[in-house]
Short mmCIF file of C-alpha atoms in Angstrom, two decimals:
data_model
loop_
_atom_site.label_atom_id
_atom_site.label_comp_id
_atom_site.label_asym_id
_atom_site.label_seq_id
_atom_site.Cartn_x
_atom_site.Cartn_y
_atom_site.Cartn_z
CA MET A 906 26.35 65.53 -21.49
CA ASP A 907 23.66 64.61 -24.06
CA ALA A 908 22.97 61.13 -22.68
CA PRO A 909 20.16 61.00 -20.06
CA PRO A 910 20.86 60.13 -16.41
CA GLY A 911 18.80 56.94 -16.67
CA LEU A 912 20.74 55.59 -19.67
CA SER A 913 22.42 52.91 -17.57
CA LEU A 914 19.04 51.58 -16.43
CA ILE A 915 17.78 51.48 -20.03
CA ARG A 916 20.81 49.44 -21.05
CA ILE A 917 20.45 47.04 -18.11
CA LEU A 918 16.76 46.46 -18.84
CA GLY A 919 17.58 45.91 -22.49
CA GLU A 920 20.12 43.23 -21.62
CA LYS A 921 18.05 41.52 -18.91
CA LEU A 922 14.49 41.68 -20.21
CA CYS A 923 14.75 41.88 -23.97
CA ARG A 924 16.71 39.62 -26.30
CA ILE A 925 16.68 42.00 -29.23
CA ASN A 926 19.41 44.23 -30.62
CA LYS A 927 20.33 47.53 -29.05
CA VAL A 928 18.88 49.65 -31.83
CA CYS A 929 15.40 48.11 -31.50
CA TRP A 930 15.47 48.50 -27.74
CA PHE A 931 16.38 52.20 -27.87
CA ARG A 932 13.88 52.83 -30.67
CA GLY A 933 11.18 51.22 -28.54
CA SER A 934 12.06 53.39 -25.55
CA VAL A 935 11.95 56.55 -27.68
CA PHE A 936 8.63 55.50 -29.22
CA VAL A 937 7.05 54.92 -25.80
CA LEU A 938 8.49 58.01 -24.10
CA THR A 939 7.58 60.42 -26.88
CA TYR A 940 4.14 58.79 -27.12
CA LEU A 941 3.55 59.34 -23.40
CA SER A 942 4.93 62.85 -23.65
CA TYR A 943 2.56 64.12 -26.33
CA MET A 944 -0.30 62.15 -24.88
CA GLY A 945 0.30 64.23 -21.74
CA TYR A 946 0.30 67.46 -23.72
CA HIS A 947 -3.11 66.66 -25.21
CA LEU A 948 -4.44 65.25 -21.95
CA SER A 949 -3.74 68.62 -20.33
CA ARG A 950 -5.55 70.58 -23.07
CA LYS A 951 -8.80 68.68 -22.84
CA PRO A 952 -10.18 69.58 -19.36
CA ILE A 953 -11.32 73.07 -20.33
CA SER A 954 -13.66 71.70 -23.01
CA VAL A 955 -15.29 69.52 -20.32
CA VAL A 956 -15.37 72.20 -17.62
CA LYS A 957 -17.11 74.67 -19.97
CA ASN A 958 -20.36 72.85 -19.25
CA VAL A 959 -20.22 73.90 -15.59
CA LEU A 960 -18.63 77.30 -16.06
CA HIS A 961 -21.80 78.24 -17.89
CA GLN A 962 -24.87 76.05 -17.44
CA ASN A 963 -28.63 76.13 -17.46
CA CYS A 964 -29.73 76.79 -13.87
CA SER A 965 -33.48 76.58 -14.49
CA SER A 966 -33.68 72.91 -13.51
CA MET A 967 -31.79 73.46 -10.25
CA ILE A 968 -33.01 74.75 -6.90
CA PRO A 969 -31.15 77.99 -6.02
CA PRO A 970 -29.91 78.68 -2.50
CA ILE A 971 -32.21 80.65 -0.23
CA GLY A 972 -32.11 84.36 -1.02
CA VAL A 973 -30.52 83.97 -4.47
CA ASN A 974 -32.57 85.50 -7.28
CA ASN A 975 -29.96 85.45 -10.05
CA SER A 976 -31.06 83.14 -12.88
CA ASN A 977 -27.42 82.28 -13.62
CA TRP A 978 -26.50 81.57 -10.00
CA CYS A 979 -25.01 78.13 -10.78
CA SER A 980 -22.54 79.43 -13.42
CA TRP A 981 -19.02 80.65 -12.66
CA ALA A 982 -18.44 84.37 -13.12
CA PRO A 983 -17.41 85.93 -15.45
CA PHE A 984 -19.00 83.21 -17.61
CA ASP A 985 -22.47 83.64 -16.13
CA GLY A 986 -23.87 86.08 -18.68
CA ASN A 987 -25.40 85.79 -22.12
CA ASP A 988 -21.99 86.44 -23.66
CA ALA A 989 -20.56 83.27 -22.06
CA PRO A 990 -20.05 81.38 -25.37
CA ALA A 991 -18.01 84.27 -26.75
CA LEU A 992 -15.94 84.54 -23.55
CA LEU A 993 -15.27 80.81 -23.50
CA GLY A 994 -14.27 81.00 -27.15
CA THR A 995 -11.88 83.81 -26.19
CA LEU A 996 -10.20 81.49 -23.67
CA ASP A 997 -9.71 78.85 -26.36
CA SER A 998 -8.32 81.40 -28.79
CA SER A 999 -6.00 82.92 -26.18
CA PHE A 1000 -4.36 79.53 -25.80
CA LEU A 1001 -4.39 78.56 -29.46
CA PHE A 1002 -3.26 81.89 -30.97
CA SER A 1003 -0.34 82.09 -28.55
CA TYR A 1004 0.39 78.43 -29.31
CA GLY A 1005 0.32 79.00 -33.06
CA ALA A 1006 2.46 82.14 -32.96
CA ALA A 1007 5.04 80.68 -30.56
CA MET A 1008 5.24 77.45 -32.58
CA PHE A 1009 7.14 79.18 -35.38
CA PHE A 1010 9.87 80.20 -32.91
CA SER A 1011 9.76 76.93 -31.02
CA GLY A 1012 11.07 75.00 -34.01
CA PHE A 1013 14.11 77.27 -34.32
CA VAL A 1014 14.83 76.87 -30.61
CA ALA A 1015 14.39 73.08 -30.76
CA GLU A 1016 17.07 72.82 -33.47
CA ARG A 1017 19.61 74.60 -31.30
CA VAL A 1018 19.14 73.15 -27.79
CA ASN A 1019 19.16 69.79 -26.08
CA LEU A 1020 15.74 68.28 -26.86
CA ARG A 1021 15.62 66.38 -23.58
CA TYR A 1022 15.81 69.61 -21.57
CA PHE A 1023 13.49 71.32 -24.04
CA LEU A 1024 10.74 68.71 -23.65
CA SER A 1025 11.16 68.10 -19.93
CA LEU A 1026 11.02 71.77 -18.93
CA GLY A 1027 8.16 72.38 -21.35
CA MET A 1028 6.08 69.62 -19.74
CA ILE A 1029 6.83 70.75 -16.19
CA PHE A 1030 5.89 74.38 -16.91
CA SER A 1031 2.77 73.19 -18.77
CA GLY A 1032 1.77 71.37 -15.60
CA VAL A 1033 2.31 74.56 -13.59
CA PHE A 1034 -0.05 76.64 -15.75
CA ILE A 1035 -2.70 73.90 -15.78
CA TYR A 1036 -2.53 73.90 -11.98
CA LEU A 1037 -2.90 77.69 -11.89
CA PHE A 1038 -6.10 77.45 -13.94
CA GLY A 1039 -7.51 74.94 -11.48
CA ILE A 1040 -6.82 77.02 -8.36
CA ALA A 1041 -9.35 79.55 -9.64
CA HIS A 1042 -12.00 77.22 -8.24
CA SER A 1043 -10.26 76.71 -4.90
CA TYR A 1044 -9.57 80.43 -4.32
CA GLY A 1045 -12.68 81.86 -5.96
CA ILE A 1046 -10.92 83.74 -8.76
CA HIS A 1047 -13.37 85.36 -11.18
CA SER A 1048 -11.13 87.67 -13.21
CA LEU A 1049 -11.39 87.12 -16.97
CA TRP A 1050 -7.87 88.46 -17.47
CA TYR A 1051 -6.50 85.91 -15.02
CA PHE A 1052 -7.88 83.08 -17.16
CA ILE A 1053 -6.71 84.71 -20.41
CA ILE A 1054 -3.13 85.25 -19.15
CA ILE A 1055 -2.92 81.67 -17.88
CA GLN A 1056 -4.13 80.41 -21.27
CA ILE A 1057 -1.61 82.55 -23.17
CA LEU A 1058 1.34 81.41 -21.08
CA GLY A 1059 0.13 77.82 -21.20
CA GLY A 1060 -0.09 77.99 -25.00
CA ILE A 1061 3.49 79.25 -25.27
CA VAL A 1062 5.06 76.49 -23.14
CA GLN A 1063 2.98 73.82 -24.88
CA THR A 1064 4.79 74.57 -28.15
CA THR A 1065 7.77 72.67 -26.79
CA GLY A 1066 5.93 69.41 -27.41
CA TRP A 1067 5.41 68.87 -31.11
CA PRO A 1068 8.76 69.95 -32.63
CA GLY A 1069 10.55 68.05 -29.86
CA VAL A 1070 8.80 64.70 -30.14
CA VAL A 1071 8.63 64.67 -33.96
CA THR A 1072 12.34 65.48 -34.20
CA CYS A 1073 13.17 62.66 -31.77
CA MET A 1074 11.10 60.22 -33.80
CA GLY A 1075 12.64 61.45 -37.06
CA ASN A 1076 16.12 60.98 -35.60
CA TRP A 1077 15.43 57.35 -34.70
CA PHE A 1078 13.12 56.06 -37.43
CA GLY A 1079 13.98 56.00 -41.12
CA LYS A 1080 11.60 56.30 -44.05
CA GLY A 1081 10.60 52.64 -44.22
CA LYS A 1082 6.98 52.16 -43.07
CA ARG A 1083 7.07 55.73 -41.76
CA GLY A 1084 3.35 56.24 -42.44
CA LEU A 1085 2.35 53.16 -40.41
CA ILE A 1086 4.78 53.88 -37.57
CA MET A 1087 3.75 57.52 -37.36
CA GLY A 1088 0.08 56.60 -37.73
CA VAL A 1089 0.24 54.29 -34.71
CA TRP A 1090 2.42 56.76 -32.81
CA ASN A 1091 0.11 59.68 -33.58
CA SER A 1092 -2.71 57.96 -31.68
CA HIS A 1093 -1.16 59.70 -28.66
CA THR A 1094 -3.21 62.76 -29.67
CA SER A 1095 -6.53 60.95 -29.48
CA MET A 1096 -5.47 58.88 -26.47
CA GLY A 1097 -4.56 62.05 -24.62
CA ASN A 1098 -7.92 63.60 -25.53
CA ILE A 1099 -9.74 60.50 -24.32
CA LEU A 1100 -7.91 60.31 -20.99
CA GLY A 1101 -8.17 64.06 -20.51
CA SER A 1102 -11.93 63.92 -21.03
CA LEU A 1103 -12.41 60.94 -18.70
CA ILE A 1104 -10.27 62.47 -15.93
CA ALA A 1105 -11.99 65.85 -16.19
CA ALA A 1106 -15.44 64.24 -16.36
CA ALA A 1107 -14.76 62.32 -13.14
CA TYR A 1108 -14.51 65.57 -11.16
CA VAL A 1109 -16.35 68.19 -13.21
CA GLU A 1110 -19.67 68.00 -11.35
CA SER A 1111 -18.16 67.82 -7.84
CA ASP A 1112 -15.00 69.95 -7.91
CA TRP A 1113 -13.89 71.15 -11.34
CA GLY A 1114 -10.58 72.33 -9.89
CA LEU A 1115 -9.52 68.67 -9.67
CA SER A 1116 -10.15 68.39 -13.41
CA PHE A 1117 -7.00 70.51 -13.76
CA TYR A 1118 -5.00 69.40 -10.70
CA VAL A 1119 -4.77 65.76 -11.75
CA PRO A 1120 -3.55 66.47 -15.32
CA SER A 1121 -0.99 68.93 -13.92
CA LEU A 1122 0.50 66.21 -11.72
CA ILE A 1123 0.58 63.78 -14.65
CA MET A 1124 2.41 66.34 -16.81
CA GLY A 1125 5.01 67.00 -14.13
CA GLY A 1126 5.63 63.29 -13.64
CA LEU A 1127 6.00 62.66 -17.38
CA GLY A 1128 8.38 65.61 -17.69
CA LEU A 1129 10.63 64.07 -15.04
CA LEU A 1130 10.42 60.68 -16.78
CA LEU A 1131 11.62 62.18 -20.07
CA PHE A 1132 14.47 64.01 -18.37
CA LEU A 1133 15.72 60.78 -16.85
CA PHE A 1134 15.36 58.39 -19.78
CA LEU A 1135 14.81 60.02 -23.20
CA VAL A 1136 17.65 59.48 -25.71
CA THR A 1137 16.93 62.14 -28.32
CA ASN A 1138 19.48 61.08 -30.95
CA PRO A 1139 21.09 57.74 -31.83
CA ILE A 1140 24.56 59.30 -31.91
CA HIS A 1141 24.31 59.97 -28.15
CA VAL A 1142 24.55 56.22 -27.54
CA GLY A 1143 26.91 55.33 -30.37
CA ILE A 1144 24.23 54.24 -32.87
CA GLU A 1145 24.20 55.38 -36.48
CA SER A 1146 21.30 57.62 -37.54
CA PRO A 1147 18.90 56.05 -40.08
CA ASN A 1148 18.72 59.36 -41.97
CA VAL A 1149 22.37 59.53 -43.05
CA PRO A 1150 24.26 57.21 -45.39
CA SER A 1151 26.00 54.29 -43.75
CA GLN A 1152 29.69 53.28 -43.65
CA THR A 1153 31.13 56.76 -44.09
CA ARG A 1154 34.93 56.92 -44.25
CA ILE A 1155 37.72 59.02 -45.71
CA VAL A 1156 39.69 57.58 -48.67
CA THR A 1157 42.80 59.22 -50.14
CA ARG A 1158 43.05 59.63 -53.89
CA ARG A 1159 46.31 59.62 -55.86
CA ASP A 1160 45.90 63.32 -56.75
CA GLY A 1161 46.28 64.40 -53.13
CA TYR A 1162 42.58 64.87 -52.36
CA GLN A 1163 40.52 63.05 -49.81
CA SER A 1164 36.98 61.79 -50.30
CA LEU A 1165 34.40 61.36 -47.56
CA ARG A 1166 32.91 58.14 -48.90
CA THR A 1167 29.53 56.66 -48.11
CA GLY A 1168 28.15 53.33 -49.18
CA VAL A 1169 28.79 49.65 -48.80
CA LEU A 1170 31.60 49.24 -51.36
CA GLU A 1171 35.03 48.92 -49.72
CA ILE A 1172 37.88 50.09 -51.99
CA SER A 1173 41.38 50.64 -50.61
CA ASN A 1174 44.12 52.91 -51.97
CA ASP A 1175 45.92 49.90 -53.46
CA GLU A 1176 42.83 48.89 -55.42
CA MET A 1177 42.62 52.37 -57.00
CA SER A 1178 45.34 51.47 -59.51
CA SER A 1179 44.08 53.53 -62.40
CA GLU A 1180 42.22 56.74 -63.15
CA THR A 1181 39.35 54.56 -64.40
CA ASP A 1182 38.97 53.04 -60.96
CA SER A 1183 38.81 56.52 -59.42
CA GLU A 1184 36.19 57.62 -61.89
CA LEU A 1185 34.16 54.45 -61.20
CA LEU A 1186 34.30 55.20 -57.50
CA LEU A 1187 32.98 58.69 -58.12
CA GLU A 1188 30.19 57.34 -60.31
CA LYS A 1189 29.08 54.55 -57.98
CA GLU A 1190 29.19 56.38 -54.66
CA ASP A 1191 27.99 59.57 -53.05
CA LEU A 1192 31.18 61.54 -52.35
CA ILE A 1193 31.87 64.79 -50.60
CA ASN A 1194 35.39 65.74 -51.69
CA VAL A 1195 37.68 67.73 -49.42
CA HIS A 1196 41.32 68.75 -49.78
CA GLN A 1197 43.80 67.45 -47.25
CA ASP A 1198 43.75 70.80 -45.44
CA GLY A 1199 39.98 70.46 -45.07
CA ALA A 1200 38.90 73.01 -47.71
CA PRO A 1201 35.77 71.85 -49.57
CA ILE A 1202 35.69 71.47 -53.32
CA LEU A 1203 32.98 70.78 -55.91
CA GLY A 1204 30.85 73.51 -54.30
CA LEU A 1205 29.68 71.23 -51.49
CA ASN A 1206 29.74 72.39 -47.89
CA SER A 1207 31.18 69.59 -45.81
CA ASP A 1208 29.42 70.74 -42.64
CA LEU A 1209 26.03 71.18 -44.27
CA PRO A 1210 24.32 68.34 -42.39
CA SER A 1211 25.02 70.07 -39.07
CA LYS A 1212 23.64 73.50 -40.02
CA ALA A 1213 20.20 74.62 -38.90
CA ILE A 1214 17.92 75.54 -41.78
CA GLY A 1215 16.30 78.98 -42.05
CA PHE A 1216 12.60 79.82 -42.28
CA VAL A 1217 12.78 80.78 -45.98
CA GLY A 1218 14.81 77.69 -46.80
CA ALA A 1219 12.20 75.46 -45.17
CA LEU A 1220 9.40 77.12 -47.17
CA GLN A 1221 11.26 76.33 -50.40
CA ILE A 1222 10.99 72.59 -49.80
CA PRO A 1223 8.38 71.28 -52.28
CA GLY A 1224 5.03 70.64 -50.59
CA VAL A 1225 5.64 72.53 -47.34
CA ILE A 1226 3.39 75.49 -48.21
CA GLU A 1227 0.51 73.38 -49.58
CA PHE A 1228 0.47 70.95 -46.67
CA SER A 1229 0.82 73.81 -44.15
CA LEU A 1230 -2.20 75.67 -45.52
CA SER A 1231 -4.22 72.48 -45.83
CA LEU A 1232 -3.42 71.69 -42.20
CA PHE A 1233 -4.68 75.18 -41.28
CA PHE A 1234 -8.20 74.17 -42.30
CA SER A 1235 -7.93 70.53 -41.22
CA LYS A 1236 -6.87 71.54 -37.73
CA LEU A 1237 -9.59 74.19 -37.62
CA VAL A 1238 -12.14 71.40 -37.92
CA SER A 1239 -10.42 69.01 -35.53
CA TYR A 1240 -9.91 71.57 -32.75
CA THR A 1241 -13.44 72.89 -33.05
CA PHE A 1242 -14.56 69.37 -32.20
CA LEU A 1243 -11.91 69.13 -29.48
CA TYR A 1244 -13.14 72.23 -27.64
CA TRP A 1245 -16.86 72.33 -28.46
CA LEU A 1246 -18.06 68.77 -29.02
CA PRO A 1247 -19.09 68.13 -25.36
CA ILE A 1248 -21.18 71.32 -25.40
CA PHE A 1249 -22.80 70.40 -28.73
CA ILE A 1250 -23.70 66.95 -27.40
CA ALA A 1251 -25.15 68.44 -24.21
CA SER A 1252 -27.20 70.98 -26.16
CA SER A 1253 -28.52 68.51 -28.76
CA THR A 1254 -29.30 65.66 -26.33
CA THR A 1255 -30.53 65.23 -22.77
CA MET A 1256 -27.09 64.24 -21.47
CA GLY A 1257 -25.36 66.08 -18.64
CA ALA A 1258 -21.82 67.43 -18.53
CA ALA A 1259 -20.15 64.17 -17.48
CA LEU A 1260 -21.97 61.93 -19.98
CA SER A 1261 -21.43 64.42 -22.81
CA ALA A 1262 -17.70 64.40 -22.08
CA ASP A 1263 -17.61 60.60 -22.01
CA LEU A 1264 -19.47 60.32 -25.32
CA SER A 1265 -17.21 62.88 -26.98
CA THR A 1266 -14.24 60.53 -26.51
CA LEU A 1267 -15.60 58.36 -29.33
CA PHE A 1268 -14.59 61.09 -31.77
CA ASP A 1269 -11.00 60.48 -30.65
CA VAL A 1270 -11.45 56.71 -30.88
CA GLY A 1271 -12.32 57.27 -34.52
CA GLY A 1272 -9.27 59.55 -34.76
CA ILE A 1273 -7.00 56.68 -33.72
CA VAL A 1274 -8.48 54.43 -36.40
CA GLY A 1275 -8.30 57.17 -39.03
CA GLY A 1276 -4.69 58.06 -38.26
CA ILE A 1277 -3.50 54.46 -38.49
CA ALA A 1278 -5.55 53.81 -41.64
CA ALA A 1279 -4.16 56.94 -43.32
CA GLY A 1280 -0.62 55.87 -42.48
CA ILE A 1281 -1.11 52.35 -43.87
CA VAL A 1282 -2.67 53.61 -47.10
CA SER A 1283 0.06 56.22 -47.50
CA ASP A 1284 2.80 53.59 -47.02
CA TYR A 1285 1.16 51.15 -49.43
CA SER A 1286 0.39 53.68 -52.17
CA GLY A 1287 3.21 56.19 -51.64
CA MET A 1288 0.66 58.95 -52.24
CA SER A 1289 0.13 60.94 -49.07
CA ALA A 1290 -1.59 63.91 -50.76
CA ILE A 1291 -4.17 61.69 -52.45
CA THR A 1292 -4.77 59.84 -49.17
CA CYS A 1293 -5.46 63.12 -47.36
CA ALA A 1294 -7.62 64.45 -50.19
CA ALA A 1295 -9.80 61.33 -50.28
CA MET A 1296 -10.47 61.44 -46.53
CA LEU A 1297 -11.22 65.18 -46.63
CA ALA A 1298 -13.68 64.63 -49.49
CA ALA A 1299 -15.46 61.90 -47.52
CA ALA A 1300 -15.53 64.00 -44.33
CA ILE A 1301 -17.61 66.81 -45.85
CA PRO A 1302 -20.89 64.87 -46.33
CA MET A 1303 -20.36 62.96 -43.07
CA LEU A 1304 -20.25 66.24 -41.11
CA PHE A 1305 -23.67 67.11 -42.53
CA VAL A 1306 -25.01 63.64 -41.70
CA TYR A 1307 -23.77 63.83 -38.09
CA GLN A 1308 -25.29 67.27 -37.51
CA ALA A 1309 -28.63 66.19 -38.97
CA TYR A 1310 -28.99 62.70 -37.50
CA GLY A 1311 -26.48 62.39 -34.64
CA SER A 1312 -29.05 63.16 -31.95
CA THR A 1313 -31.58 60.63 -33.27
CA SER A 1314 -30.39 57.89 -30.93
CA LEU A 1315 -27.39 56.97 -28.83
CA ALA A 1316 -26.36 54.14 -31.17
CA ILE A 1317 -26.42 56.39 -34.25
CA ASN A 1318 -24.53 59.09 -32.35
CA ILE A 1319 -21.80 56.62 -31.41
CA MET A 1320 -21.46 55.22 -34.93
CA LEU A 1321 -21.34 58.61 -36.63
CA LEU A 1322 -18.92 60.05 -34.08
CA VAL A 1323 -16.41 57.28 -34.78
CA ILE A 1324 -16.74 57.69 -38.56
CA VAL A 1325 -16.46 61.49 -38.44
CA GLY A 1326 -13.51 61.24 -36.05
CA ALA A 1327 -11.67 58.92 -38.44
CA LEU A 1328 -12.26 61.10 -41.50
CA VAL A 1329 -11.50 64.41 -39.77
CA ASN A 1330 -8.41 63.32 -37.84
CA GLY A 1331 -6.91 60.99 -40.48
CA PRO A 1332 -5.55 63.76 -42.78
CA TYR A 1333 -4.59 65.90 -39.78
CA ALA A 1334 -2.62 63.02 -38.26
CA LEU A 1335 -0.88 62.11 -41.53
CA ILE A 1336 0.19 65.68 -42.31
CA THR A 1337 1.53 66.44 -38.84
CA THR A 1338 3.54 63.22 -38.56
CA ALA A 1339 4.60 61.21 -41.62
CA VAL A 1340 4.33 64.10 -44.09
CA SER A 1341 6.20 66.50 -41.78
CA ALA A 1342 8.93 63.92 -41.18
CA GLU A 1343 9.14 63.18 -44.91
CA LEU A 1344 9.45 66.85 -45.87
CA GLY A 1345 11.87 67.48 -43.01
CA THR A 1346 14.23 64.85 -44.45
CA HIS A 1347 13.63 65.81 -48.11
CA HIS A 1348 16.47 64.94 -50.51
CA SER A 1349 16.94 68.65 -51.28
CA LEU A 1350 18.25 69.09 -47.73
CA GLU A 1351 21.17 66.76 -48.46
CA GLY A 1352 20.90 64.86 -45.19
CA ASN A 1353 20.36 67.88 -42.94
CA ALA A 1354 18.28 66.16 -40.25
CA ARG A 1355 18.28 69.31 -38.10
CA ALA A 1356 15.82 70.88 -40.55
CA LEU A 1357 13.11 68.55 -39.28
CA ALA A 1358 12.25 70.70 -36.25
CA THR A 1359 11.85 73.84 -38.40
CA VAL A 1360 9.72 72.13 -41.06
CA THR A 1361 7.57 70.54 -38.36
CA ALA A 1362 7.16 73.88 -36.59
CA ILE A 1363 6.12 75.66 -39.81
CA ILE A 1364 3.54 73.02 -40.73
CA ASP A 1365 2.13 72.60 -37.23
CA GLY A 1366 2.39 76.33 -36.47
CA THR A 1367 0.28 77.16 -39.53
CA GLY A 1368 -2.18 74.46 -38.53
CA SER A 1369 -2.30 75.82 -35.00
CA ILE A 1370 -3.42 79.23 -36.25
CA GLY A 1371 -6.35 77.40 -37.85
CA ALA A 1372 -6.88 75.55 -34.58
CA ALA A 1373 -7.20 78.94 -32.87
CA VAL A 1374 -9.57 80.37 -35.44
CA GLY A 1375 -11.96 77.40 -35.36
CA PRO A 1376 -13.02 77.45 -31.69
CA LEU A 1377 -13.20 81.26 -31.74
CA LEU A 1378 -15.56 81.24 -34.72
CA ALA A 1379 -17.55 78.37 -33.21
CA GLY A 1380 -18.13 80.39 -30.04
CA LEU A 1381 -19.49 83.29 -32.10
CA VAL A 1382 -21.42 81.29 -34.70
CA SER A 1383 -23.02 78.84 -32.24
CA SER A 1384 -25.29 81.59 -30.91
CA TYR A 1385 -26.93 81.62 -34.36
CA GLY A 1386 -27.45 77.84 -34.40
CA TRP A 1387 -25.22 74.78 -34.42
CA ASN A 1388 -26.11 74.06 -38.04
CA ASN A 1389 -24.12 77.17 -39.00
CA VAL A 1390 -21.10 75.83 -37.09
CA PHE A 1391 -21.21 72.64 -39.15
CA TYR A 1392 -21.54 74.60 -42.39
CA MET A 1393 -18.36 76.41 -41.36
CA LEU A 1394 -16.60 73.10 -40.72
CA MET A 1395 -17.69 71.67 -44.08
CA THR A 1396 -16.38 74.78 -45.83
CA ALA A 1397 -13.04 74.46 -44.04
CA ASP A 1398 -12.66 70.83 -45.13
CA LEU A 1399 -13.48 71.81 -48.70
CA LEU A 1400 -10.75 74.48 -48.67
CA ALA A 1401 -8.27 71.98 -47.21
CA LEU A 1402 -9.13 69.60 -50.05
CA MET A 1403 -8.67 72.28 -52.72
CA LEU A 1404 -5.24 73.23 -51.38
CA LEU A 1405 -4.03 69.64 -51.83
CA MET A 1406 -5.37 69.19 -55.35
CA ARG A 1407 -2.16 70.27 -57.14
CA LEU A 1408 -0.06 67.82 -55.11
CA ALA A 1409 -2.67 65.07 -55.50
CA ILE A 1410 -2.76 65.52 -59.29
CA SER A 1411 1.04 65.50 -59.38
CA GLU A 1412 1.13 62.24 -57.40
CA PHE A 1413 -1.44 60.67 -59.70
CA ARG A 1414 0.50 61.63 -62.82
CA HIS A 1415 3.74 60.36 -61.30
CA ARG A 1416 2.15 57.02 -60.41
CA ARG A 1417 0.61 56.70 -63.88
CA GLU A 1418 4.00 57.39 -65.51
CA GLU A 1419 5.65 54.77 -63.30
CA SER A 1420 3.01 52.23 -64.29
CA ARG A 1421 3.54 53.03 -67.97
CA ILE A 1422 7.30 52.55 -67.65
CA HIS A 1423 6.84 49.21 -65.88
CA ARG A 1424 4.54 47.98 -68.67
CA ILE A 1425 7.02 49.01 -71.37
CA ARG A 1426 10.08 47.61 -69.63
CA PRO A 1427 10.80 44.00 -70.80
#
């Protein structure tokens, strides 16, 4: 049974509380549930970036217990040595490399299983591994391999999130205003980061184990909520998908063949009185012709829309490779901020662990603004590559400005964090949502909506490898000065920009040709 157990309650609420049509009500429920789901995924990833400040900290300003002569007595072994930044970077990379590698397989799995089970179990097991990280504090676990294994397993189960939620959204929402809808929806990433930081910061200085326990409970609860109420596909509740042609029906031709007809024109057998009428029907409508015994003709596979697409086939979709590689570098920058920004703020200012974590949330506030702005501009212009390229170009000098002047005052730090967050996360948000959904429903797929999970997994999987590389490099490079970390981030944004230049130029030429045709046309 594909329909969720709580479907009856959704229908009752829709009838009692909301005087809108059924489609809008179900779309709203999917929007909210998938938003909460991926917000939970990101909420659960954030605590480690906050807890780093207490796993390894400067103990010189603290009074050690009687009889303790170790200068790093207040840090948590094995992160109490001079190699702590590298070890903490290893934890980040253990999670992110396993996440990136498993993401490529996750998309294939998502195409072939019930997405409600896929997401629900993924969230529950994510909560389990977050909890296991937190018990290290309660039980005094100091094994580096324990933390690494937990991070690897946590990274694998977290790959259930992105292909699942994007596919659900793609199933329910058509291409109209997709950039705006996905831009608003993609704020779940930043909202999850913000809540994750605030929750972790509330406990980090008293009992950092709670910084993981609370998110684990939230993840488990959200997983149960999705299992009970998420409708992953409109067809499960008798609603037509927005990604397939409407009013499909079989019409019988006089030559003994049948046509699977799509469109809004209703023509009966009696009206097809001449061969001219039949030819007109073929010209005006999108037909998939099948013989009466079901054998396909005209070289078209009648069951194509239900087949899962292969890895090579997904790579052949125009734009998938360029956007995937660009996301590699965009996500490298974004995740370096995600995992290391609180530490940078603490090292460049006089703020403690809790205040640094709170201030770092402004980067994600900017990310919400940037994601929505990128979606609106992309919808209005129809040029997603140019939108991404423009924001990447603006982000490069702003990274330099933030590194040089961010610590001047609190007000300047806040302003620059919001601006940098918008410019860094805007392209990342647009590529992972609207662009992925657009490519996953590309006209070359001939309506195969099941390809969306694979295309999404390829794009986000490639980006996730970059997300793993960034924090690892930051942990190594930061020991030589934070200015070198920012030079690395500026270089990554420049490479992301260069990878989009061919698509951006193509979009510009296409728009210029359209404008020329409109001027010529009487």
